[in-house]
Each structure stands twice: as C-alpha cells, then as structure tokens.
C-alpha cells in the first residue's frame, strides 16, 4: 500500500465522477441486451448523485489507512462494491427502492465498462469482464446480507474486502465496524433523501 495522505486525493478511477454526467449518460451498452432496460436520461440521471456519493464514500482515506485495504485497483473496487452493496440492501427494504436500485446498478455497470475500456480491453472481452464484476457484486450483496442478519459479517469482510488475505485484527475491526455503522445509519435515512445522494 502507498503511504501518506495521497490516498485521500487519488482518483478511484471510476469514470462517472471524472467524465461528468452528460458524457456518462451517453455511454452505450448495447452488448448487454435485455439485461438493462432503456430509460430516459432524466430518470437515470436522478440516481447519479447517489452513485457518486457511493464512490466518494469508498474513496475515504480511513479505509486504506486505518483499515489497511490495499490501495490498488482491486482494493478500490472492493470498497466501492462494499458501500454499494449496503446501499442496495437499504433500497431493498422498500418496494419503492426497486427502481432506484436497478438504476444505481446501471451506473455501476456503465462505470466499470468505461474503466475497462480505459485499460485497453476491447469489445470482444469487455462483456465477460463486466459479467464477472456483476457476479462479484451479487456475491458480496448476499454475503453482507447474510452477515448482517446474524451471520459471520467479519468473515464476509475478510473474504470480500481483503480477498482472504488477513490484515491485522485492528484493521479488520476498523472496516467491519465502519461498514456496520453505515448499514445502521442507512436504515434511518428516508428513501428520497438517499436517492439525492445524501449518505449518513
């Protein structure tokens, strides 16, 4: 891991924040076919502030400093996936959250698509990579849901944030506690407020 406060200001590498809303809305994902439905730009843009807030929360330096999350592409992806999973769990608590949840996932897919293309991955294989990332997000969603419902949440964090490479007990406790606290605070946020991009 790189040391110092540089972690706090380094870009996470997610395109929706760095290219801007208008360019992000123009990204095409025709290869996804029926996986993602067509929606108006206005409808989809409504959840962009929430996606941006998720990424900003995942950028916070304490994850990488006190939490010892690897400051790598994989480490930053894992933190985005962790925060996003908790937000999706909050959205699924209400029937009205289904549509915002789908749109939020769309932003994630488009962002990952753009990131892969910046890495030089072409159309032929980018779909497979996106499919793998979606599978990873789905796996994390299930693992965190089960862990928060009384299962082994620390174990879920160890597998999915650190990919099984155990950090110090203090680092694991920091990340696990911070994610639990975020989950608890999200439960008290009104749906409309959350969609506006206000994370507690």
PDB file of C-alpha atoms in Angstrom:
ATOM      1  CA  UNK A   1       0.000   0.000   0.000  1.00  0.00           C
ATOM      2  CA  UNK A   2       1.165   3.515  -0.693  1.00  0.00           C
ATOM      3  CA  UNK A   3       1.528   5.539   2.483  1.00  0.00           C
ATOM      4  CA  UNK A   4       0.563   9.091   3.309  1.00  0.00           C
ATOM      5  CA  UNK A   5      -2.351  11.367   2.666  1.00  0.00           C
ATOM      6  CA  UNK A   6      -2.034  10.962  -1.090  1.00  0.00           C
ATOM      7  CA  UNK A   7      -4.558   8.167  -0.743  1.00  0.00           C
ATOM      8  CA  UNK A   8      -7.178  10.716   0.234  1.00  0.00           C
ATOM      9  CA  UNK A   9      -6.969  12.618  -3.036  1.00  0.00           C
ATOM     10  CA  UNK A  10      -6.126   9.910  -5.524  1.00  0.00           C
ATOM     11  CA  UNK A  11      -8.863   9.210  -8.023  1.00  0.00           C
ATOM     12  CA  UNK A  12     -10.651   5.952  -7.523  1.00  0.00           C
ATOM     13  CA  UNK A  13     -10.589   5.583 -11.288  1.00  0.00           C
ATOM     14  CA  UNK A  14     -14.346   5.458 -11.777  1.00  0.00           C
ATOM     15  CA  UNK A  15     -15.466   7.270 -14.883  1.00  0.00           C
ATOM     16  CA  UNK A  16     -18.847   8.655 -13.881  1.00  0.00           C
ATOM     17  CA  UNK A  17     -17.196  11.071 -11.479  1.00  0.00           C
ATOM     18  CA  UNK A  18     -14.379  12.091 -13.751  1.00  0.00           C
ATOM     19  CA  UNK A  19     -16.101  12.427 -17.125  1.00  0.00           C
ATOM     20  CA  UNK A  20     -19.203  14.205 -15.862  1.00  0.00           C
ATOM     21  CA  UNK A  21     -22.892  13.489 -16.035  1.00  0.00           C
ATOM     22  CA  UNK A  22     -23.515  14.408 -19.657  1.00  0.00           C
ATOM     23  CA  UNK A  23     -20.819  12.197 -21.078  1.00  0.00           C
ATOM     24  CA  UNK A  24     -21.757   9.389 -18.722  1.00  0.00           C
ATOM     25  CA  UNK A  25     -25.342   9.453 -19.931  1.00  0.00           C
ATOM     26  CA  UNK A  26     -24.180   8.964 -23.481  1.00  0.00           C
ATOM     27  CA  UNK A  27     -22.346   5.705 -22.825  1.00  0.00           C
ATOM     28  CA  UNK A  28     -23.784   2.840 -24.857  1.00  0.00           C
ATOM     29  CA  UNK A  29     -24.043  -0.713 -23.579  1.00  0.00           C
ATOM     30  CA  UNK A  30     -25.800  -2.415 -26.474  1.00  0.00           C
ATOM     31  CA  UNK A  31     -23.981  -5.694 -25.766  1.00  0.00           C
ATOM     32  CA  UNK A  32     -25.900  -6.055 -22.521  1.00  0.00           C
ATOM     33  CA  UNK A  33     -29.069  -6.635 -24.491  1.00  0.00           C
ATOM     34  CA  UNK A  34     -32.084  -7.105 -22.276  1.00  0.00           C
ATOM     35  CA  UNK A  35     -30.119  -7.125 -19.019  1.00  0.00           C
ATOM     36  CA  UNK A  36     -30.580  -3.403 -18.577  1.00  0.00           C
ATOM     37  CA  UNK A  37     -33.802  -1.747 -19.711  1.00  0.00           C
ATOM     38  CA  UNK A  38     -33.927   1.508 -21.593  1.00  0.00           C
ATOM     39  CA  UNK A  39     -34.833   4.525 -19.512  1.00  0.00           C
ATOM     40  CA  UNK A  40     -34.887   8.224 -20.158  1.00  0.00           C
ATOM     41  CA  UNK A  41     -31.809  10.268 -19.413  1.00  0.00           C
ATOM     42  CA  UNK A  42     -33.764  12.218 -16.819  1.00  0.00           C
ATOM     43  CA  UNK A  43     -34.860   9.087 -14.960  1.00  0.00           C
ATOM     44  CA  UNK A  44     -31.390   7.630 -14.988  1.00  0.00           C
ATOM     45  CA  UNK A  45     -29.721  10.892 -14.002  1.00  0.00           C
ATOM     46  CA  UNK A  46     -31.862  11.016 -10.859  1.00  0.00           C
ATOM     47  CA  UNK A  47     -29.739   8.332  -9.225  1.00  0.00           C
ATOM     48  CA  UNK A  48     -26.345   9.578 -10.406  1.00  0.00           C
ATOM     49  CA  UNK A  49     -25.811  11.692  -7.236  1.00  0.00           C
ATOM     50  CA  UNK A  50     -26.274   8.546  -5.148  1.00  0.00           C
ATOM     51  CA  UNK A  51     -23.766   6.612  -7.225  1.00  0.00           C
ATOM     52  CA  UNK A  52     -21.305   9.477  -6.937  1.00  0.00           C
ATOM     53  CA  UNK A  53     -21.827   9.528  -3.168  1.00  0.00           C
ATOM     54  CA  UNK A  54     -21.134   5.780  -3.002  1.00  0.00           C
ATOM     55  CA  UNK A  55     -17.845   6.225  -4.849  1.00  0.00           C
ATOM     56  CA  UNK A  56     -16.835   9.209  -2.737  1.00  0.00           C
ATOM     57  CA  UNK A  57     -17.520   7.236   0.439  1.00  0.00           C
ATOM     58  CA  UNK A  58     -15.388   4.377  -0.889  1.00  0.00           C
ATOM     59  CA  UNK A  59     -12.563   6.868  -1.536  1.00  0.00           C
ATOM     60  CA  UNK A  60     -12.331   7.974   2.084  1.00  0.00           C
ATOM     61  CA  UNK A  61      -8.752   7.508   3.305  1.00  0.00           C
ATOM     62  CA  UNK A  62      -9.577   5.717   6.547  1.00  0.00           C
ATOM     63  CA  UNK A  63     -10.393   2.516   4.630  1.00  0.00           C
ATOM     64  CA  UNK A  64      -6.856   2.412   3.220  1.00  0.00           C
ATOM     65  CA  UNK A  65      -5.032   3.781   6.248  1.00  0.00           C
ATOM     66  CA  UNK A  66      -6.627   2.522   9.466  1.00  0.00           C
ATOM     67  CA  UNK A  67      -8.379  -0.285   7.595  1.00  0.00           C
ATOM     68  CA  UNK A  68      -5.344  -1.374   5.551  1.00  0.00           C
ATOM     69  CA  UNK A  69      -7.463  -2.053   2.475  1.00  0.00           C
ATOM     70  CA  UNK A  70      -4.988  -2.486  -0.415  1.00  0.00           C
ATOM     71  CA  UNK A  71      -4.613   0.770  -2.322  1.00  0.00           C
ATOM     72  CA  UNK A  72      -4.910  -0.980  -5.661  1.00  0.00           C
ATOM     73  CA  UNK A  73      -7.472  -1.196  -8.442  1.00  0.00           C
ATOM     74  CA  UNK A  74      -8.861  -4.348  -6.824  1.00  0.00           C
ATOM     75  CA  UNK A  75      -8.889  -2.785  -3.366  1.00  0.00           C
ATOM     76  CA  UNK A  76     -10.744   0.293  -4.525  1.00  0.00           C
ATOM     77  CA  UNK A  77     -13.209  -1.866  -6.469  1.00  0.00           C
ATOM     78  CA  UNK A  78     -13.837  -3.942  -3.356  1.00  0.00           C
ATOM     79  CA  UNK A  79     -14.590  -0.836  -1.293  1.00  0.00           C
ATOM     80  CA  UNK A  80     -16.982   0.525  -3.923  1.00  0.00           C
ATOM     81  CA  UNK A  81     -18.683  -2.863  -4.032  1.00  0.00           C
ATOM     82  CA  UNK A  82     -18.951  -2.954  -0.228  1.00  0.00           C
ATOM     83  CA  UNK A  83     -20.511   0.505   0.094  1.00  0.00           C
ATOM     84  CA  UNK A  84     -22.740  -0.069  -2.932  1.00  0.00           C
ATOM     85  CA  UNK A  85     -23.944  -3.383  -1.506  1.00  0.00           C
ATOM     86  CA  UNK A  86     -25.002  -1.689   1.740  1.00  0.00           C
ATOM     87  CA  UNK A  87     -26.897   0.984  -0.174  1.00  0.00           C
ATOM     88  CA  UNK A  88     -28.623  -1.684  -2.272  1.00  0.00           C
ATOM     89  CA  UNK A  89     -29.577  -3.524   0.914  1.00  0.00           C
ATOM     90  CA  UNK A  90     -31.160  -0.316   2.192  1.00  0.00           C
ATOM     91  CA  UNK A  91     -33.057   0.181  -1.067  1.00  0.00           C
ATOM     92  CA  UNK A  92     -34.466  -3.331  -0.979  1.00  0.00           C
ATOM     93  CA  UNK A  93     -36.160  -2.596   2.340  1.00  0.00           C
ATOM     94  CA  UNK A  94     -38.967  -0.780   0.494  1.00  0.00           C
ATOM     95  CA  UNK A  95     -40.832  -1.701  -2.699  1.00  0.00           C
ATOM     96  CA  UNK A  96     -40.195   1.832  -3.952  1.00  0.00           C
ATOM     97  CA  UNK A  97     -36.486   1.133  -3.797  1.00  0.00           C
ATOM     98  CA  UNK A  98     -36.553  -1.461  -6.592  1.00  0.00           C
ATOM     99  CA  UNK A  99     -36.393   1.026  -9.447  1.00  0.00           C
ATOM    100  CA  UNK A 100     -33.630   3.205  -7.942  1.00  0.00           C
ATOM    101  CA  UNK A 101     -31.705   0.033  -7.157  1.00  0.00           C
ATOM    102  CA  UNK A 102     -31.833  -1.037 -10.811  1.00  0.00           C
ATOM    103  CA  UNK A 103     -30.720   2.390 -11.993  1.00  0.00           C
ATOM    104  CA  UNK A 104     -27.905   2.515  -9.452  1.00  0.00           C
ATOM    105  CA  UNK A 105     -26.678  -0.820 -10.727  1.00  0.00           C
ATOM    106  CA  UNK A 106     -26.793   0.563 -14.263  1.00  0.00           C
ATOM    107  CA  UNK A 107     -24.409   3.357 -13.271  1.00  0.00           C
ATOM    108  CA  UNK A 108     -22.088   0.796 -11.746  1.00  0.00           C
ATOM    109  CA  UNK A 109     -22.105  -1.303 -14.923  1.00  0.00           C
ATOM    110  CA  UNK A 110     -21.532   1.687 -17.192  1.00  0.00           C
ATOM    111  CA  UNK A 111     -18.744   2.925 -14.975  1.00  0.00           C
ATOM    112  CA  UNK A 112     -16.990  -0.428 -14.964  1.00  0.00           C
ATOM    113  CA  UNK A 113     -17.438  -0.645 -18.738  1.00  0.00           C
ATOM    114  CA  UNK A 114     -15.721   2.702 -19.207  1.00  0.00           C
ATOM    115  CA  UNK A 115     -12.949   1.788 -16.797  1.00  0.00           C
ATOM    116  CA  UNK A 116     -12.203  -1.459 -18.602  1.00  0.00           C
ATOM    117  CA  UNK A 117     -12.050   0.342 -21.928  1.00  0.00           C
ATOM    118  CA  UNK A 118      -9.586   2.833 -20.477  1.00  0.00           C
ATOM    119  CA  UNK A 119      -7.437  -0.157 -19.550  1.00  0.00           C
ATOM    120  CA  UNK A 120      -7.474  -1.110 -23.223  1.00  0.00           C
ATOM    121  CA  UNK A 121      -9.915  -4.015 -23.015  1.00  0.00           C
ATOM    122  CA  UNK A 122     -11.892  -4.259 -26.251  1.00  0.00           C
ATOM    123  CA  UNK A 123     -15.496  -5.073 -27.104  1.00  0.00           C
ATOM    124  CA  UNK A 124     -14.817  -8.763 -27.612  1.00  0.00           C
ATOM    125  CA  UNK A 125     -13.950  -9.475 -23.989  1.00  0.00           C
ATOM    126  CA  UNK A 126     -15.276  -6.480 -22.056  1.00  0.00           C
ATOM    127  CA  UNK A 127     -18.675  -8.138 -21.670  1.00  0.00           C
ATOM    128  CA  UNK A 128     -17.114 -11.129 -19.934  1.00  0.00           C
ATOM    129  CA  UNK A 129     -15.271  -8.851 -17.532  1.00  0.00           C
ATOM    130  CA  UNK A 130     -18.461  -6.913 -16.750  1.00  0.00           C
ATOM    131  CA  UNK A 131     -20.296 -10.181 -16.191  1.00  0.00           C
ATOM    132  CA  UNK A 132     -17.630 -11.241 -13.717  1.00  0.00           C
ATOM    133  CA  UNK A 133     -17.830  -7.905 -11.889  1.00  0.00           C
ATOM    134  CA  UNK A 134     -21.613  -8.170 -11.664  1.00  0.00           C
ATOM    135  CA  UNK A 135     -21.252 -11.678 -10.282  1.00  0.00           C
ATOM    136  CA  UNK A 136     -18.771 -10.371  -7.715  1.00  0.00           C
ATOM    137  CA  UNK A 137     -21.177  -7.597  -6.707  1.00  0.00           C
ATOM    138  CA  UNK A 138     -24.018 -10.101  -6.390  1.00  0.00           C
ATOM    139  CA  UNK A 139     -21.865 -12.368  -4.259  1.00  0.00           C
ATOM    140  CA  UNK A 140     -20.928  -9.506  -1.963  1.00  0.00           C
ATOM    141  CA  UNK A 141     -24.559  -8.441  -1.682  1.00  0.00           C
ATOM    142  CA  UNK A 142     -25.531 -11.909  -0.491  1.00  0.00           C
ATOM    143  CA  UNK A 143     -22.556 -12.242   1.828  1.00  0.00           C
ATOM    144  CA  UNK A 144     -23.148  -8.892   3.528  1.00  0.00           C
ATOM    145  CA  UNK A 145     -26.888  -9.501   3.756  1.00  0.00           C
ATOM    146  CA  UNK A 146     -26.316 -12.823   5.496  1.00  0.00           C
ATOM    147  CA  UNK A 147     -23.569 -11.430   7.718  1.00  0.00           C
ATOM    148  CA  UNK A 148     -25.665  -8.502   8.881  1.00  0.00           C
ATOM    149  CA  UNK A 149     -28.611 -10.821   9.537  1.00  0.00           C
ATOM    150  CA  UNK A 150     -26.638 -12.649  12.197  1.00  0.00           C
ATOM    151  CA  UNK A 151     -24.022 -14.500  10.230  1.00  0.00           C
ATOM    152  CA  UNK A 152     -20.270 -14.018  10.128  1.00  0.00           C
ATOM    153  CA  UNK A 153     -20.005 -10.407   8.996  1.00  0.00           C
ATOM    154  CA  UNK A 154     -16.309 -10.156   9.824  1.00  0.00           C
ATOM    155  CA  UNK A 155     -15.732 -13.230   7.692  1.00  0.00           C
ATOM    156  CA  UNK A 156     -17.652 -11.661   4.824  1.00  0.00           C
ATOM    157  CA  UNK A 157     -15.487  -8.551   5.060  1.00  0.00           C
ATOM    158  CA  UNK A 158     -12.321 -10.644   5.179  1.00  0.00           C
ATOM    159  CA  UNK A 159     -13.287 -12.597   2.056  1.00  0.00           C
ATOM    160  CA  UNK A 160     -14.658  -9.732   0.023  1.00  0.00           C
ATOM    161  CA  UNK A 161     -12.632  -6.669   1.002  1.00  0.00           C
ATOM    162  CA  UNK A 162      -9.307  -8.341   1.712  1.00  0.00           C
ATOM    163  CA  UNK A 163      -9.903 -11.342  -0.587  1.00  0.00           C
ATOM    164  CA  UNK A 164      -8.912 -13.682   2.214  1.00  0.00           C
ATOM    165  CA  UNK A 165      -5.521 -12.066   2.903  1.00  0.00           C
ATOM    166  CA  UNK A 166      -5.999 -11.340   6.581  1.00  0.00           C
ATOM    167  CA  UNK A 167      -4.950  -7.866   7.755  1.00  0.00           C
ATOM    168  CA  UNK A 168      -4.223  -7.045  11.372  1.00  0.00           C
ATOM    169  CA  UNK A 169      -7.128  -7.599  13.759  1.00  0.00           C
ATOM    170  CA  UNK A 170      -7.347  -3.837  14.301  1.00  0.00           C
ATOM    171  CA  UNK A 171      -7.597  -3.141  10.571  1.00  0.00           C
ATOM    172  CA  UNK A 172     -10.305  -5.750  10.064  1.00  0.00           C
ATOM    173  CA  UNK A 173     -12.212  -4.431  13.069  1.00  0.00           C
ATOM    174  CA  UNK A 174     -11.998  -0.887  11.691  1.00  0.00           C
ATOM    175  CA  UNK A 175     -13.504  -1.770   8.318  1.00  0.00           C
ATOM    176  CA  UNK A 176     -16.077  -4.167   9.738  1.00  0.00           C
ATOM    177  CA  UNK A 177     -17.239  -1.660  12.350  1.00  0.00           C
ATOM    178  CA  UNK A 178     -17.383   1.206   9.855  1.00  0.00           C
ATOM    179  CA  UNK A 179     -19.476  -0.850   7.442  1.00  0.00           C
ATOM    180  CA  UNK A 180     -21.808  -1.990  10.226  1.00  0.00           C
ATOM    181  CA  UNK A 181     -22.220   1.611  11.354  1.00  0.00           C
ATOM    182  CA  UNK A 182     -23.001   2.719   7.800  1.00  0.00           C
ATOM    183  CA  UNK A 183     -25.599  -0.024   7.486  1.00  0.00           C
ATOM    184  CA  UNK A 184     -27.254   1.056  10.736  1.00  0.00           C
ATOM    185  CA  UNK A 185     -27.324   4.727   9.722  1.00  0.00           C
ATOM    186  CA  UNK A 186     -28.690   3.948   6.258  1.00  0.00           C
ATOM    187  CA  UNK A 187     -31.727   2.320   7.826  1.00  0.00           C
ATOM    188  CA  UNK A 188     -32.747   5.685   9.268  1.00  0.00           C
ATOM    189  CA  UNK A 189     -32.447   7.658   6.026  1.00  0.00           C
ATOM    190  CA  UNK A 190     -35.579   8.460   4.046  1.00  0.00           C
ATOM    191  CA  UNK A 191     -35.591   6.929   0.579  1.00  0.00           C
ATOM    192  CA  UNK A 192     -35.956  10.285  -1.182  1.00  0.00           C
ATOM    193  CA  UNK A 193     -33.041  11.721   0.776  1.00  0.00           C
ATOM    194  CA  UNK A 194     -30.865   8.735  -0.047  1.00  0.00           C
ATOM    195  CA  UNK A 195     -31.588   8.971  -3.765  1.00  0.00           C
ATOM    196  CA  UNK A 196     -30.461  12.589  -3.678  1.00  0.00           C
ATOM    197  CA  UNK A 197     -27.021  11.303  -2.769  1.00  0.00           C
ATOM    198  CA  UNK A 198     -27.057  12.016   0.968  1.00  0.00           C
ATOM    199  CA  UNK A 199     -25.196   9.228   2.729  1.00  0.00           C
ATOM    200  CA  UNK A 200     -25.198   9.333   6.538  1.00  0.00           C
TER     201      UNK A 200
END
